[in-house]
Amino acid sequence: MNPGDNKEFIRKIRLALGYRSQGGRTFSGVFPDGRAEESVELIRRIKNRGPDERQWLLARLIEEAKALNMMVVPVKDAQSAAKQIAKVAQEKETEWGGPKRVIAWEHPLIERMKLNRELQKKGIPLDFTIPGPAGMGTDMVRERVIASYIGVTSAEFCVASSATLVMKTRPGQPRSVSLVPTIHMAVIEQDQIIADLRELYALLKWDPYHKEEGLTNCMTFITGPSKTGDIELILIHGAHGPKELYLYVITG
Amino acid sequence: MSEIRTEYYRDGARKAQQDPVLQSALAAAQSRIGGATAKAYMDFPEGPGLRLLGHDIRMKAIENLDILLETLVENIQKKGGHVHFAKDGREATEYCKEIALSRGVRRVVKGKSMVTEEIGLNSALMEEGIKVTETDLGEFIVQLAGEHPSHIIAPAVHKTRREIGKLFSEKLGIPYTTDPPTLTQAARKALREEFLSADMGISGCNLACAETGHITTVSNEGNIRMATTLPKIHVVFMGMERIVARLEDHDILLRLLATGAAAQKMAVYVSYIGGPRTPGQQDGPEEFHLIILDNGRSRILADEEFREILCCIRCAACLNVCPVYGKIGGHAYGHTYCGPIGAVLTPLLVGVNRAKDLCMGETLCGACQAACPVNIDIPRMLLSLRAKLADGDPQWSVTRSSLMEKAFYMAWAGMVRDRRMYELALRAVSGAQKLLPRREGWVHRLPPPFHGWSIHRDMKPVSGKSFIRRWSETHGRRGEGGNEPR
């Protein structure tokens, strides 16, 4: 296809709208970034949240998650999260046969957990999706993710009002870890819990770090374990994605 | 479903009403989802007025669609994605076929997408010997059965667990069962193999974001994430109107979509996808192609009377409350889009005369607009379509659907404007109706061409005296009014 066809396509839309040209309209002129100042103010408030408010958000998250059959487990530190994960790993069986295997993101928080030590005690091997030439390439990530019954990730944020985890895809943090294994476990710190989508979009757009990085080429929101109602509207978990979703919140 | 069967609406509707299994399935779906959605709108922190805000965001996007698409394309190309514009379904399927054939694609997995139904993509790819597998559980069931979806988000709503059990035991070789979890697990297993061996994943697009250059996909099952993560190539089909300007527009619209579709606060999975795998990333497709489709949409856009229908976000809330859909199901509508949204959109896409029964069949009760998360005035557009059918419209190449009806109404209009003619006609009808069969004093059957009105009900006989005449008889000739016949 040549670029001329694209122009023709847009021209047809313009004509349909009654314009001969852009007509002085620009993207930022028609759709001004209205929320800039209030977003910056909102982010400041989010970052200065007091302990009471943070506790309330955690409670809200737990309540919302319950209705979705998503397990939210507050733990006091990273090592406790690892202990909890290892305990569940021991209890659960693999879905597709084969030996138990866990795969985890390369992520500072997960590193702090010393998950390897806890899983070793149970005799369950753990792979980290380490990027780079010395780490895991695409083929290996694919192979290991398929062979694993548990995938461990962190997240950028968790939205309390809908129990929504927000995750970006980066080197070391492939998206398939939260998707292909039967059980998905995420670990976050309590101050990553935010109130609602309004706060989320303010942070994604105006927080300097996220503004610089952008959404990445794949950002995913996860709200509960996979589900379907396609057979007589009966709710069943684990249609294609994970059957179970655990979220460990490190309260510190 | 590129095949258009809108001409068979009446047959389809009749058959559906005689199918007790379908009737109970539709009633269950409507009572479960319809009511829950109405309640969920009340639970928005902003209140149900959020729907009106959603409408404004969508309408502004539609009215500046050229600018939004240019911005989207530029941003996606920056991230290494390819964008193709297709003026019709044929062009769109050709692009996709070309990509598939030039890369030796043998197996395709698909996320649910109405727009690919609209252009008949599956059959076009299968003709080339490519295996195409629908992966949404409902779509998978419907595809195995060789049928078409009957609901926009619950494609297999018309099928019972017994039928599905029988289908799976035949096609998947599992022991017969009617247990939904076992059936779901069987599909999960079969489709996991497809995901892992596919060369290409195809998805639709719910609402692209122009500002950031991402398409979005929304699902509860995770099948779209699978189809857009595991295969080497990802091809997106997007109706050209499915876009918003700013990232924060999704704050309102994603909530409205999840609520309208299934009374959820959020869908389980929402993904923003903006291009292929970047250096250093360890999964995701190597190629990303976005195909933006017109296929009749710019013609709708050009008509201010119907432009509003392009605000639709395909949540199917209108299906879940429509008294007509609730009786006749999705297949009777004879094309991809069914229910109230289909009754407007289908005639505009395939031809108003050809699909006239769809807009004539709806009741104008207004339930669809009240249920719509972006408050689209569907009844208004149904009426506009009917007006075009009554009077003809060269712009839409609509011919008068019934000359006799028009002649009758013109005669009627002439008669009711002439008091003497009216009184005369009343007396004539009241005399003539004595010849008609009665039941308990009511007229039981009308003669052609009026017989349609008496199929399901008896009619009260016409009085030989007009109201004005009776009034003047009981209240004296010189009442307040000055309109009595002389």
XYZ file of C-alpha atoms in Angstrom:
738
model
C 0.000 0.000 0.000
C 1.349 3.424 -0.771
C 1.040 6.491 1.443
C -1.226 8.127 -1.124
C -4.007 5.720 -0.158
C -3.706 6.809 3.471
C -4.135 10.423 2.431
C -7.157 9.497 0.363
C -8.685 7.673 3.325
C -8.237 10.664 5.633
C -9.463 13.028 2.933
C -12.662 11.038 2.623
C -13.228 11.358 6.370
C -12.572 15.093 6.205
C -15.100 15.509 3.442
C -17.624 13.480 5.412
C -17.117 15.849 8.325
C -17.532 18.841 6.045
C -13.891 19.954 6.052
C -11.745 20.538 2.973
C -8.510 20.536 4.952
C -7.524 20.345 8.604
C -9.357 23.634 8.846
C -7.019 25.049 11.473
C -7.734 22.126 13.784
C -4.773 20.479 15.483
C -4.740 17.545 17.866
C -3.722 19.562 20.899
C -5.928 22.451 19.843
C -9.092 20.352 19.698
C -8.167 18.068 22.578
C -6.231 20.197 25.070
C -4.463 18.387 27.881
C -7.001 19.672 30.344
C -5.984 17.747 33.388
C -2.290 18.698 33.489
C -2.262 20.945 36.538
C -4.782 19.035 38.584
C -2.965 15.809 37.724
C 0.299 17.121 39.083
C -1.530 18.186 42.219
C -3.210 14.779 42.450
C 0.143 12.997 42.154
C 1.549 15.140 44.941
C -1.379 14.095 47.131
C -0.949 10.431 46.214
C 2.709 10.507 47.176
C 1.984 12.165 50.509
C -0.750 9.807 51.605
C -0.885 9.197 55.320
C -0.946 5.746 56.932
C -4.689 5.879 57.677
C -5.590 6.548 54.089
C -3.231 3.855 52.851
C -4.768 1.395 55.262
C -8.206 2.319 53.997
C -7.113 1.755 50.390
C -5.773 -1.696 51.267
C -9.073 -2.562 52.929
C -10.965 -1.343 49.890
C -8.745 -3.403 47.592
C -9.284 -6.551 49.655
C -13.027 -6.033 49.553
C -13.146 -5.462 45.788
C -10.842 -8.415 45.138
C -13.023 -10.760 47.167
C -15.903 -10.335 44.732
C -13.550 -11.326 41.909
C -12.115 -14.417 43.632
C -8.754 -12.706 43.668
C -6.699 -13.367 46.788
C -5.125 -10.295 48.345
C -2.683 -11.214 51.114
C -1.064 -8.481 53.205
C 2.401 -9.505 54.426
C 4.780 -7.558 56.635
C 7.928 -7.930 54.520
C 9.341 -9.374 51.307
C 10.574 -12.583 52.922
C 7.115 -13.315 54.299
C 5.741 -12.964 50.784
C 8.261 -15.520 49.577
C 7.287 -17.905 52.378
C 3.620 -17.556 51.456
C 4.322 -18.136 47.772
C 6.368 -21.232 48.549
C 3.575 -22.559 50.744
C 0.972 -22.202 47.997
C 3.439 -23.646 45.471
C 3.756 -26.727 47.617
C -0.007 -27.171 47.991
C -0.948 -26.709 44.324
C -0.513 -29.300 41.605
C 0.585 -28.657 38.046
C -2.201 -28.386 35.503
C -0.554 -29.897 32.438
C 1.565 -32.586 34.108
C 5.348 -32.524 34.377
C 7.411 -31.388 37.354
C 6.635 -28.250 39.323
C 8.439 -25.173 38.100
C 8.080 -21.474 38.881
C 9.029 -18.521 36.722
C 9.526 -14.988 38.021
C 10.265 -11.538 36.668
C 13.594 -9.983 37.182
C 12.489 -7.192 39.493
C 14.125 -5.525 42.506
C 11.200 -6.328 44.785
C 11.188 -10.010 43.839
C 14.945 -10.135 44.253
C 14.574 -8.834 47.797
C 12.181 -11.662 48.577
C 14.810 -14.378 48.288
C 12.161 -16.524 46.677
C 14.735 -18.967 45.393
C 15.710 -19.944 48.933
C 12.118 -20.575 49.986
C 11.264 -22.607 46.885
C 14.468 -24.626 47.137
C 13.339 -25.808 50.577
C 10.322 -27.329 48.835
C 12.422 -28.673 45.973
C 10.761 -26.461 43.360
C 13.076 -24.899 40.747
C 12.711 -21.213 39.953
C 13.710 -19.317 36.817
C 14.200 -15.590 36.605
C 13.514 -13.947 33.269
C 16.904 -12.255 33.200
C 17.320 -10.221 30.022
C 20.413 -9.739 27.918
C 22.814 -12.095 26.156
C 23.691 -13.943 29.363
C 20.041 -14.269 30.381
C 16.901 -15.695 28.804
C 16.142 -15.046 25.156
C 12.674 -15.191 23.630
C 12.756 -18.922 22.939
C 13.806 -19.773 26.445
C 11.228 -17.478 28.053
C 8.597 -19.117 25.930
C 9.705 -22.607 26.829
C 9.979 -21.894 30.561
C 6.732 -19.966 30.767
C 4.905 -22.897 29.160
C 6.595 -25.332 31.537
C 5.770 -23.305 34.666
C 2.612 -23.668 36.720
C 3.221 -20.461 38.674
C 4.298 -17.071 37.318
C 5.503 -14.407 39.751
C 5.474 -10.739 38.776
C 5.276 -7.358 40.361
C 3.155 -4.470 39.016
C 3.293 -0.723 38.587
C 0.147 -0.001 40.523
C -2.933 -1.627 41.910
C -6.198 0.294 41.601
C -8.240 -0.262 44.769
C -11.677 0.724 43.430
C -11.703 -2.134 40.922
C -8.841 -4.373 42.182
C -6.916 -3.781 38.964
C -3.209 -4.573 38.603
C -1.327 -2.456 36.079
C 1.711 -3.981 34.424
C 4.130 -2.822 31.765
C 6.229 -5.037 29.506
C 9.986 -4.454 29.778
C 13.180 -6.390 29.284
C 13.258 -8.791 32.221
C 9.513 -8.387 32.701
C 7.807 -10.292 29.894
C 4.045 -10.214 29.677
C 3.620 -13.978 29.336
C 4.641 -14.607 32.969
C 1.292 -13.192 34.114
C -0.610 -15.086 31.428
C 0.554 -18.561 30.476
C 1.139 -20.277 33.876
C -1.908 -21.683 35.696
C -1.420 -19.465 38.728
C -0.362 -15.831 38.695
C 1.147 -14.298 41.814
C 1.945 -10.614 41.993
C 3.895 -8.827 44.696
C 3.658 -5.101 45.363
C 4.356 -2.663 48.148
C 1.468 -1.019 49.886
C 2.237 2.450 48.541
C 1.640 1.137 45.024
C -2.063 0.892 45.800
C -3.935 3.858 44.369
C -7.572 4.831 44.659
C -9.063 4.771 41.181
C -8.513 5.027 37.441
C -8.356 8.789 37.631
C -5.275 8.529 39.809
C -3.862 5.844 37.567
C -4.121 7.870 34.380
C -2.748 10.950 36.138
C 0.307 8.928 37.218
C 0.796 7.249 33.848
C 0.732 10.576 32.074
C 2.234 13.074 34.478
C 4.500 11.254 36.892
C 7.974 12.118 35.522
C 9.138 8.495 35.428
C 6.097 7.177 33.557
C 5.888 10.241 31.347
C 9.418 9.581 30.197
C 8.910 5.856 29.682
C 5.463 5.956 28.089
C 3.036 3.052 28.297
C 5.577 0.712 26.610
C 4.430 -1.341 23.651
C 2.251 -3.488 25.893
C 0.638 -2.348 29.108
C -1.885 -4.688 30.666
C -4.548 -4.230 33.325
C -5.455 -7.403 35.190
C -8.608 -7.507 37.286
C -9.015 -10.931 38.849
C -8.338 -14.394 37.461
C -9.374 -15.318 33.909
C -13.073 -16.082 33.637
C -15.855 -16.945 31.220
C -19.621 -17.183 31.258
C -20.018 -18.470 27.745
C -21.723 -21.710 28.709
C -25.195 -20.820 29.983
C -23.776 -17.753 31.772
C -22.189 -19.919 34.443
C -19.065 -18.264 35.878
C -15.941 -20.382 35.495
C -12.392 -19.291 36.263
C -9.463 -20.133 34.031
C -10.827 -19.872 30.500
C -7.413 -19.218 28.956
C -5.443 -17.115 31.391
C -4.547 -18.038 34.982
C -7.158 -19.851 37.048
C -5.983 -18.209 40.241
C -4.584 -14.794 41.045
C -2.771 -13.966 44.285
C -1.621 -10.505 45.217
C 0.856 -10.117 48.070
C 0.963 -6.627 49.502
C 4.051 -5.794 51.528
C 2.853 -3.513 54.292
C 6.271 -2.815 55.836
C -20.458 -13.214 8.435
C -20.033 -11.562 5.088
C -23.170 -13.327 3.933
C -26.127 -11.020 4.389
C -29.444 -12.622 5.265
C -31.411 -9.608 6.386
C -34.184 -10.451 3.912
C -35.082 -13.476 6.015
C -35.730 -11.495 9.186
C -39.393 -12.470 9.390
C -38.688 -16.165 8.890
C -35.866 -16.068 11.371
C -37.954 -14.218 13.918
C -40.833 -16.674 13.564
C -38.596 -19.699 13.949
C -36.867 -18.200 16.971
C -40.169 -17.652 18.737
C -41.123 -21.267 18.208
C -37.866 -22.498 19.729
C -38.462 -23.044 23.460
C -34.766 -23.627 24.211
C -33.783 -20.327 22.630
C -36.623 -18.536 24.377
C -35.491 -19.643 27.810
C -31.837 -18.885 27.009
C -32.697 -15.361 25.888
C -34.931 -14.741 28.880
C -32.202 -15.907 31.247
C -29.530 -13.778 29.587
C -31.680 -10.676 29.619
C -32.865 -11.035 33.182
C -29.355 -11.720 34.480
C -27.319 -9.104 32.619
C -29.891 -6.431 31.774
C -30.960 -5.764 35.348
C -27.468 -5.926 36.775
C -26.221 -3.332 34.300
C -28.998 -0.892 35.146
C -28.100 -1.222 38.811
C -24.384 -0.871 38.154
C -24.924 2.467 36.392
C -26.410 3.764 39.647
C -23.271 2.696 41.514
C -20.814 4.899 39.602
C -19.212 7.365 42.044
C -20.198 10.039 39.499
C -23.740 8.628 39.225
C -25.540 7.422 36.097
C -24.838 10.797 34.444
C -21.437 9.370 33.572
C -23.150 7.925 30.490
C -23.757 11.422 29.182
C -20.102 12.345 29.674
C -19.168 9.188 27.803
C -21.436 10.258 24.972
C -19.752 13.658 24.752
C -16.263 12.135 24.640
C -17.260 9.725 21.899
C -19.094 12.350 19.867
C -16.183 14.780 19.975
C -13.840 12.011 18.862
C -16.123 11.132 15.951
C -16.374 14.765 14.909
C -12.582 15.017 14.702
C -11.880 11.532 13.473
C -9.466 12.664 10.747
C -7.146 14.301 13.250
C -7.316 11.400 15.666
C -6.488 8.796 13.042
C -3.553 10.837 11.751
C -2.192 11.143 15.276
C -2.692 7.441 16.004
C -0.962 6.356 12.813
C 1.995 8.629 13.381
C 2.464 7.370 16.943
C 2.151 3.709 16.028
C 4.589 4.018 13.145
C 7.083 5.637 15.518
C 7.006 2.431 17.574
C 7.603 0.255 14.530
C 4.028 -0.788 13.820
C 2.593 -0.947 10.309
C -0.698 0.719 9.505
C -2.943 -0.015 6.538
C -6.131 1.764 5.614
C -8.808 -0.308 3.924
C -11.791 1.289 2.248
C -13.807 -1.915 2.262
C -13.834 -5.468 3.548
C -12.188 -6.843 0.451
C -9.187 -4.556 0.786
C -8.865 -5.386 4.470
C -8.936 -9.144 3.925
C -6.497 -8.801 1.022
C -3.964 -7.008 3.246
C -4.275 -9.659 5.866
C -4.013 -12.462 3.308
C -0.951 -10.863 1.798
C 0.768 -10.632 5.177
C -0.159 -14.250 5.956
C 0.876 -15.711 2.604
C 4.132 -13.796 2.278
C 5.238 -15.056 5.694
C 4.087 -18.606 5.236
C 1.415 -18.447 7.946
C -0.431 -21.767 8.348
C -2.293 -21.318 11.605
C -4.127 -18.278 12.891
C -5.657 -17.737 16.325
C -8.294 -15.048 16.694
C -9.575 -12.980 19.535
C -13.229 -12.078 19.313
C -13.790 -9.303 16.819
C -17.084 -8.221 15.302
C -15.380 -6.273 12.541
C -13.715 -9.427 11.186
C -17.165 -11.046 11.224
C -18.460 -8.068 9.273
C -15.898 -8.522 6.486
C -15.897 -12.325 6.410
C -12.205 -12.637 7.227
C -12.241 -16.257 8.392
C -13.549 -17.707 5.165
C -11.163 -15.554 3.113
C -8.188 -16.957 5.032
C -9.500 -20.518 5.028
C -9.838 -20.386 1.252
C -6.066 -19.988 1.189
C -5.685 -23.175 3.189
C -4.940 -21.345 6.454
C -6.376 -22.806 9.643
C -8.295 -20.140 11.539
C -9.324 -20.814 15.124
C -11.664 -18.614 17.115
C -10.472 -18.602 20.715
C -13.148 -16.825 22.710
C -14.996 -19.756 24.271
C -18.355 -18.686 22.872
C -16.896 -18.015 19.424
C -15.064 -21.343 19.542
C -18.324 -23.167 20.278
C -20.103 -21.335 17.492
C -17.265 -22.022 15.046
C -17.187 -25.740 15.916
C -20.925 -25.892 15.323
C -20.559 -24.143 11.951
C -22.797 -21.305 13.113
C -22.501 -17.572 13.598
C -22.532 -15.547 16.842
C -25.990 -14.585 18.077
C -24.891 -11.971 20.595
C -22.128 -9.382 20.422
C -20.398 -10.415 23.619
C -21.989 -13.791 24.394
C -21.780 -15.423 20.961
C -23.076 -18.832 22.051
C -25.896 -17.561 24.244
C -28.317 -19.594 22.105
C -26.657 -22.922 22.880
C -27.383 -25.146 25.861
C -24.796 -27.097 27.817
C -26.273 -30.305 26.376
C -25.685 -29.089 22.832
C -22.182 -27.969 23.753
C -21.483 -31.287 25.463
C -22.560 -33.162 22.353
C -20.541 -30.849 20.118
C -17.376 -31.236 22.191
C -17.664 -35.010 22.371
C -17.960 -35.123 18.573
C -15.333 -32.539 17.675
C -12.866 -32.656 20.547
C -13.221 -36.358 21.274
C -13.971 -35.958 24.976
C -16.526 -38.100 26.842
C -19.993 -36.533 26.759
C -20.656 -34.255 29.712
C -22.915 -31.318 30.506
C -20.668 -30.029 33.274
C -19.647 -26.442 32.355
C -16.269 -26.536 34.200
C -15.304 -29.783 32.438
C -16.381 -28.372 29.082
C -14.461 -25.160 29.688
C -11.351 -27.134 30.649
C -11.617 -29.173 27.439
C -11.719 -25.983 25.390
C -8.865 -24.502 27.430
C -6.710 -27.521 26.619
C -7.581 -27.635 22.917
C -7.073 -23.905 22.481
C -3.813 -23.800 24.433
C -2.373 -26.081 21.765
C -3.624 -23.695 19.100
C -2.112 -20.664 20.833
C 1.232 -22.390 21.158
C 1.407 -23.447 17.526
C -0.104 -20.425 15.762
C 1.984 -18.215 13.452
C -0.377 -15.260 13.547
C -2.744 -13.735 16.087
C -5.655 -11.567 15.007
C -7.588 -9.258 17.290
C -10.037 -6.416 17.065
C -9.620 -3.090 18.801
C -11.940 -1.738 21.461
C -10.854 1.873 21.678
C -7.516 3.051 20.376
C -5.759 5.955 22.082
C -4.505 8.527 19.586
C -2.311 10.452 22.009
C -0.134 7.480 22.988
C -0.529 5.414 19.820
C -2.006 2.222 21.261
C -4.886 -0.016 20.395
C -6.715 -1.620 23.303
C -8.081 -5.100 23.640
C -10.559 -6.108 26.327
C -11.469 -9.625 27.430
C -12.399 -11.666 30.461
C -10.966 -14.960 29.307
C -7.414 -13.951 28.421
C -7.673 -15.376 24.929
C -6.879 -12.048 23.291
C -3.755 -11.667 25.415
C -2.718 -15.173 24.370
C -3.366 -14.457 20.692
C -1.447 -11.173 20.821
C 1.483 -12.442 22.902
C 2.452 -15.883 21.628
C 2.396 -15.811 17.775
C 5.120 -14.009 15.830
C 2.707 -11.709 13.998
C -0.162 -9.650 15.401
C -2.751 -8.211 13.030
C -5.376 -5.831 14.398
C -8.634 -5.016 12.653
C -10.150 -1.755 13.786
C -13.308 -0.049 12.638
C -12.156 3.501 11.911
C -14.428 5.006 14.578
C -13.017 3.017 17.490
C -10.685 5.641 18.876
C -10.410 8.311 21.559
C -8.058 11.262 21.792
C -6.537 11.265 25.253
C -5.406 8.516 27.559
C -7.617 9.763 30.388
C -10.708 9.371 28.173
C -10.351 5.675 28.971
C -10.997 6.415 32.646
C -14.656 6.909 31.848
C -15.046 4.769 28.753
C -13.436 1.565 30.034
C -15.696 1.650 33.070
C -18.728 2.310 30.896
C -17.753 -0.532 28.575
C -17.290 -3.073 31.369
C -20.531 -2.004 33.018
C -22.540 -1.985 29.810
C -21.191 -5.345 28.732
C -21.455 -7.359 31.919
C -22.118 -5.097 34.907
C -18.437 -5.369 35.822
C -16.325 -2.565 37.264
C -13.512 -3.556 34.936
C -12.988 -6.306 32.427
C -10.459 -8.901 33.601
C -7.895 -7.988 30.944
C -7.334 -4.670 29.218
C -4.199 -4.388 27.089
C -2.675 -1.342 25.463
C -0.679 -2.535 22.498
C 1.341 -0.031 20.504
C 3.730 -1.959 18.301
C 5.963 -5.012 17.986
C 8.415 -6.364 20.550
C 11.187 -3.864 21.216
C 14.892 -4.713 21.555
C 15.592 -6.528 24.789
C 12.001 -7.624 25.336
C 11.609 -11.356 25.652
C 8.112 -11.973 24.318
C 5.397 -10.478 22.171
C 5.072 -10.480 18.387
C 7.862 -9.432 16.033
C 5.436 -7.745 13.675
C 2.465 -5.545 14.405
C -0.029 -4.589 11.706
C -3.034 -2.357 12.210
C -5.739 -2.422 9.558
C -8.165 0.486 9.824
C -11.431 -0.177 8.073
C -13.987 2.148 6.509
C -16.428 -0.274 4.821
C -19.336 2.177 4.728
C -18.509 4.099 7.882
C -17.488 7.357 6.161
C -20.897 7.429 4.515
C -22.549 7.187 7.934
C -20.163 9.852 9.219
C -21.212 12.198 6.421
C -24.864 12.091 7.490
C -25.425 14.097 10.643
C -28.625 12.226 11.275
C -26.761 8.934 11.746
C -23.268 10.034 12.786
C -24.139 9.338 16.405
C -24.307 5.580 15.788
C -20.514 5.635 15.370
C -20.225 6.392 19.094
C -21.090 2.748 19.778
C -18.485 0.829 21.791
C -20.026 -2.621 21.062
C -20.857 -3.597 24.627
C -24.201 -5.228 23.728
C -26.075 -3.575 26.604
C -28.896 -2.724 24.179
C -29.317 -6.395 23.294
C -29.728 -7.299 26.929
C -32.773 -5.086 27.411
C -34.443 -5.113 23.978
C -37.882 -6.767 23.993
C -37.477 -7.670 20.332
C -34.004 -9.188 20.638
C -35.285 -10.993 23.732
C -37.815 -12.817 21.580
C -36.075 -13.315 18.269
C -32.397 -13.672 19.252
C -29.424 -12.567 17.205
C -29.563 -14.826 14.167
C -32.839 -13.396 12.861
C -31.121 -10.057 12.244
C -29.253 -11.742 9.403
C -25.960 -9.903 9.754
C -23.030 -9.385 12.132
C -24.676 -6.749 14.280
C -27.941 -7.677 15.940
C -30.338 -6.131 18.421
C -31.102 -2.401 18.469
C -27.572 -1.421 17.408
C -27.849 -3.814 14.481
C -31.281 -2.482 13.569
C -29.663 0.895 12.863
C -26.174 -0.088 11.790
C -26.992 -2.989 9.494
C -29.368 -1.046 7.202
C -26.769 1.719 6.932
C -24.031 -0.772 6.077
C -25.816 -3.199 3.769
C -28.630 -1.067 2.337
C -31.717 0.344 3.986
C -34.216 -1.378 1.709
C -32.448 -4.676 1.966
C -32.460 -4.596 5.761
C -35.697 -2.688 6.217
C -37.336 -5.298 8.432
C -34.624 -4.781 11.061
C -35.555 -1.181 11.765
C -39.255 -1.838 11.235
C -39.183 -4.707 13.711
C -38.005 -2.731 16.733
C -40.604 -1.317 19.130
C -39.242 2.229 19.759
C -39.693 1.575 23.477
C -36.455 3.389 24.300
C -34.978 0.680 26.536
C -31.869 0.539 24.349
C -31.009 4.180 24.857
C -31.526 3.937 28.601
C -29.218 0.918 28.716
C -26.564 2.351 26.402
C -23.387 3.276 28.309
C -22.858 6.200 25.946
C -26.537 7.087 25.673
C -26.916 6.712 21.916
C -30.348 7.807 20.729
C -31.140 4.613 18.858
C -34.939 5.198 18.739
C -34.431 8.518 16.959
C -32.340 6.853 14.277
C -34.803 3.978 13.913
C -37.464 6.574 13.200
C -35.230 8.340 10.688
C -34.678 5.090 8.854
C -38.404 4.426 8.800
C -39.026 7.911 7.435
C -36.574 7.194 4.640
C -38.377 3.967 3.870
C -41.722 5.759 3.797
C -40.639 8.622 1.574
C -37.570 7.302 -0.230
C -34.156 8.961 -0.035
C -31.828 9.349 -3.023
C -28.795 10.087 -0.827
C -29.000 6.634 0.738
C -30.505 5.105 -2.448
C -33.632 4.220 -0.520
C -36.759 3.517 -2.500
C -40.180 3.705 -0.911
C -40.716 0.395 0.796
C -44.452 0.301 0.096
C -46.303 2.426 -2.400
C -49.598 1.135 -1.139
C -48.790 2.101 2.421
C -47.853 5.581 1.243
C -51.044 5.851 -0.812
C -53.085 4.664 2.129
C -51.587 7.187 4.515
C -52.032 9.997 2.007
C -55.677 9.041 1.657
C -55.934 8.829 5.446
C -54.326 12.236 5.850
C -56.785 13.710 3.358
C -59.735 12.074 5.070
C -58.947 13.094 8.640
C -58.495 16.693 7.564
C -61.978 16.815 6.082
C -64.687 16.501 8.713
C -67.405 15.492 6.270
C -65.234 12.842 4.612
C -64.273 11.515 8.038
C -67.839 11.123 9.217
C -68.723 9.460 5.944
C -65.822 7.034 6.185
C -66.706 6.195 9.789
C -70.226 5.293 8.806
C -69.001 3.264 5.841
C -66.521 1.292 7.960
C -68.997 0.719 10.764
C -71.403 -0.679 8.223
C -68.845 -2.790 6.408
C -67.419 -4.297 9.604
C -70.715 -6.092 10.229
C -69.534 -8.577 7.583
C -66.336 -9.411 9.557
C -66.090 -12.403 11.902
C -66.464 -11.485 15.576
C -65.434 -12.964 18.906
C -67.167 -11.739 22.058
C -68.207 -8.614 20.225
C -64.697 -7.804 18.981
C -63.616 -7.973 15.354
C -61.659 -11.200 15.101
C -60.179 -10.889 11.633
C -59.549 -7.938 9.333
C -59.581 -8.347 5.533
C -56.410 -7.836 3.462
C -54.418 -5.608 3.395
C -55.112 -4.993 7.083
C -55.114 -8.631 8.195
C -51.667 -8.331 9.800
C -53.154 -6.241 12.581
C -55.541 -8.990 13.651
C -53.201 -11.986 13.672
C -52.492 -11.809 17.374
C -55.325 -9.682 18.694
C -58.962 -8.850 18.252
C -59.907 -5.282 17.367
C -62.592 -3.177 18.962
C -65.276 -2.457 16.399
C -65.293 1.045 14.949
C -68.087 3.214 16.270
C -70.315 4.707 13.647
C -70.326 7.970 15.576
C -67.359 10.230 16.065
C -66.500 11.509 19.512
C -67.480 15.029 18.573
C -70.880 13.866 17.453
C -71.453 11.909 20.658
C -70.277 14.830 22.787
C -72.672 17.180 21.149
C -75.514 14.661 21.593
C -74.902 14.250 25.320
C -73.821 17.803 26.133
C -75.976 19.777 23.722
C -75.057 21.157 20.354
C -73.856 24.492 21.597
C -71.011 23.312 23.870
C -67.800 25.202 24.519
C -66.126 24.082 21.333
C -66.783 25.615 17.971
C -65.700 22.626 15.959
C -68.841 20.531 15.917
C -70.018 19.391 12.533
C -72.709 21.430 10.948
